[in-house]
Short mmCIF file of C-alpha atoms and ligand atoms in Angstrom, two decimals:
data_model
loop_
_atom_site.label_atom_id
_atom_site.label_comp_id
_atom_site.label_asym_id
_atom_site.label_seq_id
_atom_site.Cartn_x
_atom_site.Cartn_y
_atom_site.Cartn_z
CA UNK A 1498 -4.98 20.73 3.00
CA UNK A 1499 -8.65 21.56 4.11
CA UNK A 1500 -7.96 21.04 8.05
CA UNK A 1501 -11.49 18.76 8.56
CA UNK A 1502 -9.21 15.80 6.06
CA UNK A 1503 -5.99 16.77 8.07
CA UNK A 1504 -7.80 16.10 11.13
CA UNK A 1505 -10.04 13.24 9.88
CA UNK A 1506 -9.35 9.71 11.83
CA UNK A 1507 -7.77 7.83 9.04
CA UNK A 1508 -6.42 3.89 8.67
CA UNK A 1509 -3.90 3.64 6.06
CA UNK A 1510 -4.45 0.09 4.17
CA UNK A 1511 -2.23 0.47 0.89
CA UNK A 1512 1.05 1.77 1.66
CA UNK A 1513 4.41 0.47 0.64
CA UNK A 1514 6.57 1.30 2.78
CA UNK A 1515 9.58 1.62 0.11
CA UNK A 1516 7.70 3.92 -1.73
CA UNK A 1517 7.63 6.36 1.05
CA UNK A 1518 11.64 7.18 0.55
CA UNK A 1519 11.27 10.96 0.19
CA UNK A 1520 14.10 12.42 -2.39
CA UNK A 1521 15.92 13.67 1.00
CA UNK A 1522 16.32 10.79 3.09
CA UNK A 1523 17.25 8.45 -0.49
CA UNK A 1524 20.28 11.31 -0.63
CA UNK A 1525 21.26 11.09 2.81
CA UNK A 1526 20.87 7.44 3.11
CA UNK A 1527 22.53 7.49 -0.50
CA UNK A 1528 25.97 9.43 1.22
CA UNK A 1529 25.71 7.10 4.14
CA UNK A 1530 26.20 4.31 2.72
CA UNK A 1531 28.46 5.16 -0.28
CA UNK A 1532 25.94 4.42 -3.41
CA UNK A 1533 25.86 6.42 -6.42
CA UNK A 1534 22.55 7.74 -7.53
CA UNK A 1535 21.93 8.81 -10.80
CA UNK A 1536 20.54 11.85 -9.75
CA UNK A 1537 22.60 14.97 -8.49
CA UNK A 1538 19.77 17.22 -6.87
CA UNK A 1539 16.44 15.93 -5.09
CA UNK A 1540 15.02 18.47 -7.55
CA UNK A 1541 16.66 16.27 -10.48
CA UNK A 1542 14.85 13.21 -8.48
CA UNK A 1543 11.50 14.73 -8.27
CA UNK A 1544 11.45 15.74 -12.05
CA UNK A 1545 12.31 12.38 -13.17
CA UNK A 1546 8.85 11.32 -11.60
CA UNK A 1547 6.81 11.58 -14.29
CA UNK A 1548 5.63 7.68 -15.17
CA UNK A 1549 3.88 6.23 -18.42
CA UNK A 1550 2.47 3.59 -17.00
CA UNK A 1551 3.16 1.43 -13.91
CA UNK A 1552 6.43 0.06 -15.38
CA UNK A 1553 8.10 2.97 -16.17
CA UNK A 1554 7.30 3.91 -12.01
CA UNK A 1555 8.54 0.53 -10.83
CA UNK A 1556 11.97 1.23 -12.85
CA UNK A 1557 12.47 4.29 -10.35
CA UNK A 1558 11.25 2.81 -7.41
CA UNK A 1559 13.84 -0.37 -7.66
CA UNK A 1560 16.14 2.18 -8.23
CA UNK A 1561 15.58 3.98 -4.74
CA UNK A 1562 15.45 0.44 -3.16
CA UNK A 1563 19.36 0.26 -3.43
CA UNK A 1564 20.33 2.72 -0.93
CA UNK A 1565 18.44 0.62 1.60
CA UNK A 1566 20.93 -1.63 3.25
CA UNK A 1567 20.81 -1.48 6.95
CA UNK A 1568 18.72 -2.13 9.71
CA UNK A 1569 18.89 1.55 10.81
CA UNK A 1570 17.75 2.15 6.95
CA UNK A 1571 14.50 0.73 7.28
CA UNK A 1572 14.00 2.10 10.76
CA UNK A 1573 14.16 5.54 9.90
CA UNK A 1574 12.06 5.20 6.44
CA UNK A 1575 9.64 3.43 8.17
CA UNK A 1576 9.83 6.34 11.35
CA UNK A 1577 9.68 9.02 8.71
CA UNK A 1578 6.39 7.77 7.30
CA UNK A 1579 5.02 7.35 10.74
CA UNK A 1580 5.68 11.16 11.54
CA UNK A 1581 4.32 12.38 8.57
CA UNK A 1582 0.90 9.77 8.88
CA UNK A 1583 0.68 11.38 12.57
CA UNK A 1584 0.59 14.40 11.12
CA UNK A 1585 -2.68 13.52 9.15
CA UNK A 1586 -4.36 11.57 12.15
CA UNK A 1587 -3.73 7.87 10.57
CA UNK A 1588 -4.97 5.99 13.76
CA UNK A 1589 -3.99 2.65 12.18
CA UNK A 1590 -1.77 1.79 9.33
CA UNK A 1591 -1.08 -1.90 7.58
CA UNK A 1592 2.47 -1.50 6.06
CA UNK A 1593 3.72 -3.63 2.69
CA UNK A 1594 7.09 -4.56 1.66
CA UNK A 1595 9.22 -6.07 -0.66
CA UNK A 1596 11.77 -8.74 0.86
CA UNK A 1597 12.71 -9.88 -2.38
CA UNK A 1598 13.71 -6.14 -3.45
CA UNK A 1599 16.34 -6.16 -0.69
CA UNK A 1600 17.09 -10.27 -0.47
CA UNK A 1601 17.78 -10.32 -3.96
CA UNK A 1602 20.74 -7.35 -3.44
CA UNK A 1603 22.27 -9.24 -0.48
CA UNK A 1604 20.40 -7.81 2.59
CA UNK A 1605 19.22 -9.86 4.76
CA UNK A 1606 15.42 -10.70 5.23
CA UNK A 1607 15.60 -9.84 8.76
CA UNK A 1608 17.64 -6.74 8.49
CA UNK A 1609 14.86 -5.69 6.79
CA UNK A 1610 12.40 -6.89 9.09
CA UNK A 1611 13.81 -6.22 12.16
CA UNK A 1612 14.01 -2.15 11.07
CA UNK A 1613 10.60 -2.09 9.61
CA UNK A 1614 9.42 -3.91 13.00
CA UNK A 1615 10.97 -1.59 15.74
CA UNK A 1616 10.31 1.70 13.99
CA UNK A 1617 6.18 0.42 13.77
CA UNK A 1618 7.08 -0.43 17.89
CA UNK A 1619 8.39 2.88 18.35
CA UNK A 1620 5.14 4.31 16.38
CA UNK A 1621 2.82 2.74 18.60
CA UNK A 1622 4.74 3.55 22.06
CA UNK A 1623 5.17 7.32 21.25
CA UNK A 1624 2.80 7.91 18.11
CA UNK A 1625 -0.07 6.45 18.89
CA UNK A 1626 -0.24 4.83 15.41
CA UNK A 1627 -1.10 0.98 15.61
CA UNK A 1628 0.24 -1.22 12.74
CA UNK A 1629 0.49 -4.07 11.34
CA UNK A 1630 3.49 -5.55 8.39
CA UNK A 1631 2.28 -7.43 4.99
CA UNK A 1632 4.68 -9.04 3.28
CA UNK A 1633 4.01 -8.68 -0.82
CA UNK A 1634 6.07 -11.41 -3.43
CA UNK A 1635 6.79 -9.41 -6.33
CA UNK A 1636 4.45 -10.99 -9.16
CA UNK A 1637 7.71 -10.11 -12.41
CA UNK A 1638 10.05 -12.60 -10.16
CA UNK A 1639 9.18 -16.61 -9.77
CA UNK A 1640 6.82 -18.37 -7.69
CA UNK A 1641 9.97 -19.97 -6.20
CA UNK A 1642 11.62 -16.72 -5.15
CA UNK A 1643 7.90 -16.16 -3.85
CA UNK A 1644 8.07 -19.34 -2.19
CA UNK A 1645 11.79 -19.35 -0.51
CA UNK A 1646 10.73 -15.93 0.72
CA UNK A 1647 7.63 -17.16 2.20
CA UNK A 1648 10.13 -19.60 4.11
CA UNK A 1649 12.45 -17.11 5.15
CA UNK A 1650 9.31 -14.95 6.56
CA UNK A 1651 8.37 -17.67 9.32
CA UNK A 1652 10.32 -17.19 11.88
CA UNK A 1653 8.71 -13.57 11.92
CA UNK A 1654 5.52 -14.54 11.49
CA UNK A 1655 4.30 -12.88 15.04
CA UNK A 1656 5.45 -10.17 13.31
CA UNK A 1657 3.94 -10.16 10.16
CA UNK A 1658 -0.20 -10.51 9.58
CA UNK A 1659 -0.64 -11.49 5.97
CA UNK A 1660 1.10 -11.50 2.66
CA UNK A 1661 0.11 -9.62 -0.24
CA UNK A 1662 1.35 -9.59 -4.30
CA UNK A 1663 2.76 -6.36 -6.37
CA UNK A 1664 4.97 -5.29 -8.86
CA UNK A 1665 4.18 -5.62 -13.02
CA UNK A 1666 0.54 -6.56 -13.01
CA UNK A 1667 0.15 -7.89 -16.81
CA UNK A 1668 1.58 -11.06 -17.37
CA UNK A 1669 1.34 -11.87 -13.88
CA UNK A 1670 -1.80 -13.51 -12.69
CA UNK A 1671 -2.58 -14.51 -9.36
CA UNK A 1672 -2.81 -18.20 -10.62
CA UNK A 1673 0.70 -18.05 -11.04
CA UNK A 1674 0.87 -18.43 -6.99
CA UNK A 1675 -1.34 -20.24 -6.03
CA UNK A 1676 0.45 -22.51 -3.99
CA UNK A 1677 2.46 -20.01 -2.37
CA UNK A 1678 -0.83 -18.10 -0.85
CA UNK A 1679 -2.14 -22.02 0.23
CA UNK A 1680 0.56 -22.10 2.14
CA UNK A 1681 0.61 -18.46 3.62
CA UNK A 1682 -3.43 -19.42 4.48
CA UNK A 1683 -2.77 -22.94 5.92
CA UNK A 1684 0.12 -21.16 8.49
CA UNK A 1685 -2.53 -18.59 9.53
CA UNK A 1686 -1.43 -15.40 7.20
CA UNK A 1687 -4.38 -13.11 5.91
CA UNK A 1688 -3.92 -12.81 2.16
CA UNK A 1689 -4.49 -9.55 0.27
CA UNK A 1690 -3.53 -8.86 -3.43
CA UNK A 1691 -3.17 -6.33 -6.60
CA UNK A 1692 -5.27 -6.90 -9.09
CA UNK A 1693 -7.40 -4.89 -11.62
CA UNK A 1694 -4.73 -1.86 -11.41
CA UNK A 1695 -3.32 -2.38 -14.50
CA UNK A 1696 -4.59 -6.10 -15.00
CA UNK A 1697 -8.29 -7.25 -16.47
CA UNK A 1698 -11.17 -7.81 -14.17
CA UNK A 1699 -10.39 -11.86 -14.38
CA UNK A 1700 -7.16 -11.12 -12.81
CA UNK A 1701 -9.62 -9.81 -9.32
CA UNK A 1702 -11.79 -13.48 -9.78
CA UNK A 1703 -8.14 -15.38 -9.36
CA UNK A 1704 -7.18 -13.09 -6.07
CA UNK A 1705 -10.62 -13.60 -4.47
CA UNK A 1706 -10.75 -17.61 -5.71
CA UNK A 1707 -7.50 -18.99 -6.14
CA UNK A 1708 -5.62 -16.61 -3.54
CA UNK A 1709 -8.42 -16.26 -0.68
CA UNK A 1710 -7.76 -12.46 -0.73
CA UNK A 1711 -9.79 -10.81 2.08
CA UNK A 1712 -9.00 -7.86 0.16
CA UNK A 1713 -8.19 -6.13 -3.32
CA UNK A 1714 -5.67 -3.24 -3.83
CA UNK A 1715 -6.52 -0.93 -6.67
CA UNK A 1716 -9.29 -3.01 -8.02
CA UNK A 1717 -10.73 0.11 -10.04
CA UNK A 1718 -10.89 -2.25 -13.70
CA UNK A 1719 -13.65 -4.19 -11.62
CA UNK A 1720 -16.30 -1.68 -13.15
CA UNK A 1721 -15.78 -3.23 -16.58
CA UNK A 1722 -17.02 -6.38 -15.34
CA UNK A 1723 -20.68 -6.09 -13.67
CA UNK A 1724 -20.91 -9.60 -12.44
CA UNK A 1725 -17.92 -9.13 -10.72
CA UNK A 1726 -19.22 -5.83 -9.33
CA UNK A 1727 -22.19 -7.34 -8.05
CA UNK A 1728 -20.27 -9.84 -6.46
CA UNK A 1729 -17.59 -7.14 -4.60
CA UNK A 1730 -20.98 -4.95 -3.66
CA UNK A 1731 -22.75 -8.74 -1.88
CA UNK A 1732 -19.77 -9.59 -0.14
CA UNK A 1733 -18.38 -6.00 0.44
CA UNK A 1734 -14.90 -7.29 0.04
CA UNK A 1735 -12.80 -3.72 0.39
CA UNK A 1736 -11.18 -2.06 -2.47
CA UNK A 1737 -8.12 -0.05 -1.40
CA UNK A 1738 -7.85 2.52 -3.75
CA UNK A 1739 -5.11 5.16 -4.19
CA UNK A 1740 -6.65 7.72 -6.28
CA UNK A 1741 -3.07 9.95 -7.01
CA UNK A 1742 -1.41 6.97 -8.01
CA UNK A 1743 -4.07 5.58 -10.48
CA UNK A 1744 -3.73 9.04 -12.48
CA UNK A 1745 0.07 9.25 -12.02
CA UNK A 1746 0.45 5.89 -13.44
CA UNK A 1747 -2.23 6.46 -16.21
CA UNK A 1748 -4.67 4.12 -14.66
CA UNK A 1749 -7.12 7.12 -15.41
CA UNK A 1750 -6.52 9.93 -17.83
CA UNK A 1751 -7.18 12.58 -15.44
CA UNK A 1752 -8.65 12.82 -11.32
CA UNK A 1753 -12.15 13.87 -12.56
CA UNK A 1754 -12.48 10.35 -14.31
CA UNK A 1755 -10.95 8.04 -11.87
CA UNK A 1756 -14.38 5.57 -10.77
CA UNK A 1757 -14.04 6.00 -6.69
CA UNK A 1758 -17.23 7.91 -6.21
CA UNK A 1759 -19.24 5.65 -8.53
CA UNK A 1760 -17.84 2.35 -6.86
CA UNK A 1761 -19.14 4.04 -3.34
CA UNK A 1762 -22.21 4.95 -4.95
CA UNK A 1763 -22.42 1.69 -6.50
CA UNK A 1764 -22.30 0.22 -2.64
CA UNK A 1765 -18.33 -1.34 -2.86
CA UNK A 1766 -16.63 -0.93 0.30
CA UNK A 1767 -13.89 1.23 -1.68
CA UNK A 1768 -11.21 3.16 0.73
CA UNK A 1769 -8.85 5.95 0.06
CA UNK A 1770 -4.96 5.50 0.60
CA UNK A 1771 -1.44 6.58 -0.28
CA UNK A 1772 0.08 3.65 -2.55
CA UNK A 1773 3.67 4.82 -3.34
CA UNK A 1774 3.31 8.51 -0.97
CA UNK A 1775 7.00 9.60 -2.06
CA UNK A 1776 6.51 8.76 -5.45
CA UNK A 1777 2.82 10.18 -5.92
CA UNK A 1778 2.75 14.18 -4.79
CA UNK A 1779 0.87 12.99 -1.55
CA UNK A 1780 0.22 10.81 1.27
CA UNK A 1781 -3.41 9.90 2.53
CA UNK A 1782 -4.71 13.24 3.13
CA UNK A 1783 -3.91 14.53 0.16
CA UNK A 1784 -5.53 11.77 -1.42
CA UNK A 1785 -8.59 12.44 0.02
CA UNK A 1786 -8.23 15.94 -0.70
CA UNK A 1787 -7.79 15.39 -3.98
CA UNK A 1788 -10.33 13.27 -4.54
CA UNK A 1789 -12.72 15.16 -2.82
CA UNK A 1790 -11.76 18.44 -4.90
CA UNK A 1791 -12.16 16.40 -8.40
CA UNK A 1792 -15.26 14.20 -7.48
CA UNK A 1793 -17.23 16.36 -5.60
CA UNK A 1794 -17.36 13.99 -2.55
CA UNK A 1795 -19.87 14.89 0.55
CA UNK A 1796 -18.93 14.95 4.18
CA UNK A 1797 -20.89 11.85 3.95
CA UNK A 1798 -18.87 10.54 1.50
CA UNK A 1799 -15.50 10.62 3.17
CA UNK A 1800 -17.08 9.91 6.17
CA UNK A 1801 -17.89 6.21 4.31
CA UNK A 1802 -14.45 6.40 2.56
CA UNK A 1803 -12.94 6.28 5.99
CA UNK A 1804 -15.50 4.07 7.91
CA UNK A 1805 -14.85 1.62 5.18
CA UNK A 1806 -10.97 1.53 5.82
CA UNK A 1807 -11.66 0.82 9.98
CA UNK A 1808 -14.25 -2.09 8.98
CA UNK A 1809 -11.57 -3.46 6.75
CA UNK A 1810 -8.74 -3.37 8.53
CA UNK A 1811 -7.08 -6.57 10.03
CA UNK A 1812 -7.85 -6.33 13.52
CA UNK A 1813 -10.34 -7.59 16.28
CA UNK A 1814 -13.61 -6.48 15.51
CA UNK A 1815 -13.73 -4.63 19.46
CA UNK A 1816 -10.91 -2.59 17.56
CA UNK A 1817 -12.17 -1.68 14.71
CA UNK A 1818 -15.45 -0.57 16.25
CA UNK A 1819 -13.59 2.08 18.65
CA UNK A 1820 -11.84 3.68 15.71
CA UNK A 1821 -14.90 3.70 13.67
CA UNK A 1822 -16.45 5.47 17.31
CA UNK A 1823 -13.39 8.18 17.10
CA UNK A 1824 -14.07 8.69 13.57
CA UNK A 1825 -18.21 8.96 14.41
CA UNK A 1826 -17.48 11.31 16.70
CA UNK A 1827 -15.17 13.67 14.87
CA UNK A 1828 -17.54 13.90 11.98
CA UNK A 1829 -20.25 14.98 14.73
CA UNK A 1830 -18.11 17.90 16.39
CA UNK A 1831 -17.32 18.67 12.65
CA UNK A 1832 -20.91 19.29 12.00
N1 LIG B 761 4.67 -1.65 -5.88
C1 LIG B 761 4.67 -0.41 -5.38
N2 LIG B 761 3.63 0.28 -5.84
C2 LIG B 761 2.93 -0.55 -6.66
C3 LIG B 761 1.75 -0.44 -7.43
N3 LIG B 761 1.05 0.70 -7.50
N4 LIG B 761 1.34 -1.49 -8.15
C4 LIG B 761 2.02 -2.63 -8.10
N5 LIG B 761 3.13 -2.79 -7.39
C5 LIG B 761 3.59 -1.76 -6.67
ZN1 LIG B 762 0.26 -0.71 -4.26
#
């Protein structure tokens, strides 16, 4: 990786934090705790990711889920993509995950918590990395999984700063809950949301209306709608895009016509992250290296790209003006 985007102050907006299970720790956590994978080599594992389409990745990615069962489980995923995000300069990262993908195969909501929680503790004490945890209902199950989850949540919610929605886009809209994110508001949650990955433009009105979502992940399908592009471009709501993911998934046929540089140029407050980093040959840097090799993106480019991500992210604005400072300041020295 060109050593100016290794070295570039970076916050980290879109990451699941189950789809950072490298091949090596879902073996080892695989013999720990006595499941059977259907793999028999993490070179067998990394050949079976080749996805069709966003379904055909969330197969897989359930899949991995299942050799997640203890607290020390979640710790050291959560640890091991907080070494390697160090490793890239991520100053700040906002972490999702999937209760009901654990809840739903007997494991407690705050096993899962409680790992996820004191391996982002551990990553600010000796890491440097401040974080925060957003909690995503998974859109394929019912909004009364969504909502018994939501109620299972509150006792952590000191812990936890918004809650978001994933999983199986089409089919799903955000109308379906609505009731779920009025109540994650009314307690004080930010709310964030996929939409317009997979999923039409109308499916991005419904998470800004009907789900009050401060921000939209993926977002690229926007473009085919240019009232609803003028509308992200006035009220610069942030698009957090994961460029290797939308061509892995088929989102875009190939890097050179995925629609981040013409959003920027358009004036959305797009940022670059990692999505699925285990699943997607790369974690933020590479994301903005590939993006920058494919779209031919400036120094002033990435220097928005990551501006963008510090102005968006969910923290007091005293906060997000000294990481935008660090990142000022690197792109001076850089020249
Ligand atoms: N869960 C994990 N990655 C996802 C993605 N790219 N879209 C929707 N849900 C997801
Ligand atoms: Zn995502």
């Amino acid at each position: 990786m060109d050593p100016f985007l290794q070295g570039l102050p970076k916050a980290e907006l879109h990451i699941h934090v189950e789809g950072a299970l490298e091949p090596d720790l879902m073996f080892a956590l695989a013999e720990r705790n006595r499941v059977a994978l259907p793999f028999r080599s993490v070179e067998e594992v990394r050949r079976a990711y080749v996805f069709q389409n966003l379904q055909s990745f969330l197969d897989i990615y359930y899949a991995g889920c299942r050799v997640l069962l203890r607290e020390q489980d979640f710790y050291d995923l959560t640890w091991a993509y907080l070494r390697r995000s160090a490793a890239q300069n991520v100053r700040h990262a906002e972490i999702f995950f999937d209760p009901q993908s654990h809840t739903d195969r007997g494991v407690p909501f705050e096993v899962v918590i409680s790992g996820i929680h004191r391996a982002l503790t551990d990553g600010g004490r000796s890491l440097g990395i401040s974080s925060k945890l957003i909690l995503c209902f998974l859109r394929h199950l019912s909004f009364e999984s969504a909502m018994d989850t939501f109620r299972q949540a509150l006792p952590f919610q000191e812990w936890i700063v918004g809650v978001g929605l994933d999983s199986s886009e089409v089919g799903h809209p955000p109308e379906k809950f609505r009731a779920v994110f009025d109540a994650a508001r009314a307690e004080g949650f930010l709310t964030v949301a996929h939409a317009g990955e997979e999923g039409p433009p109308e499916y991005i009105w419904q998470a800004l209306d009907l789900l009050g979502a401060s921000r939209i992940d993926h977002g690229v399908r926007c473009i085919e709608d240019p009232r609803l592009v003028d509308r992200l471009v006035a009220e610069q709501v942030p698009l957090t895009v994961c460029p290797l993911s939308n061509v892995k998934l088929r989102v875009f046929r190939s890097m050179a016509e995925h629609n981040l540089k013409r959003l920027l140029d358009r004036g959305v407050r797009v940022t670059v992250h990692s999505d699925d980093p285990a699943y997607f040959g790369g974690y933020i840097g590479e994301n903005f290296q590939a993006a920058q090799d494919a779209l031919g993106l400036s120094r002033a480019d990435v220097h928005r790209l990551a501006g963008n991500a510090f102005q968006a992210a969910f923290l007091p604005a005293t906060e997000r003006q000294r990481l935008a400072g660090e990142l000022d300041a690197y792109m001076q020295a850089a020249g």
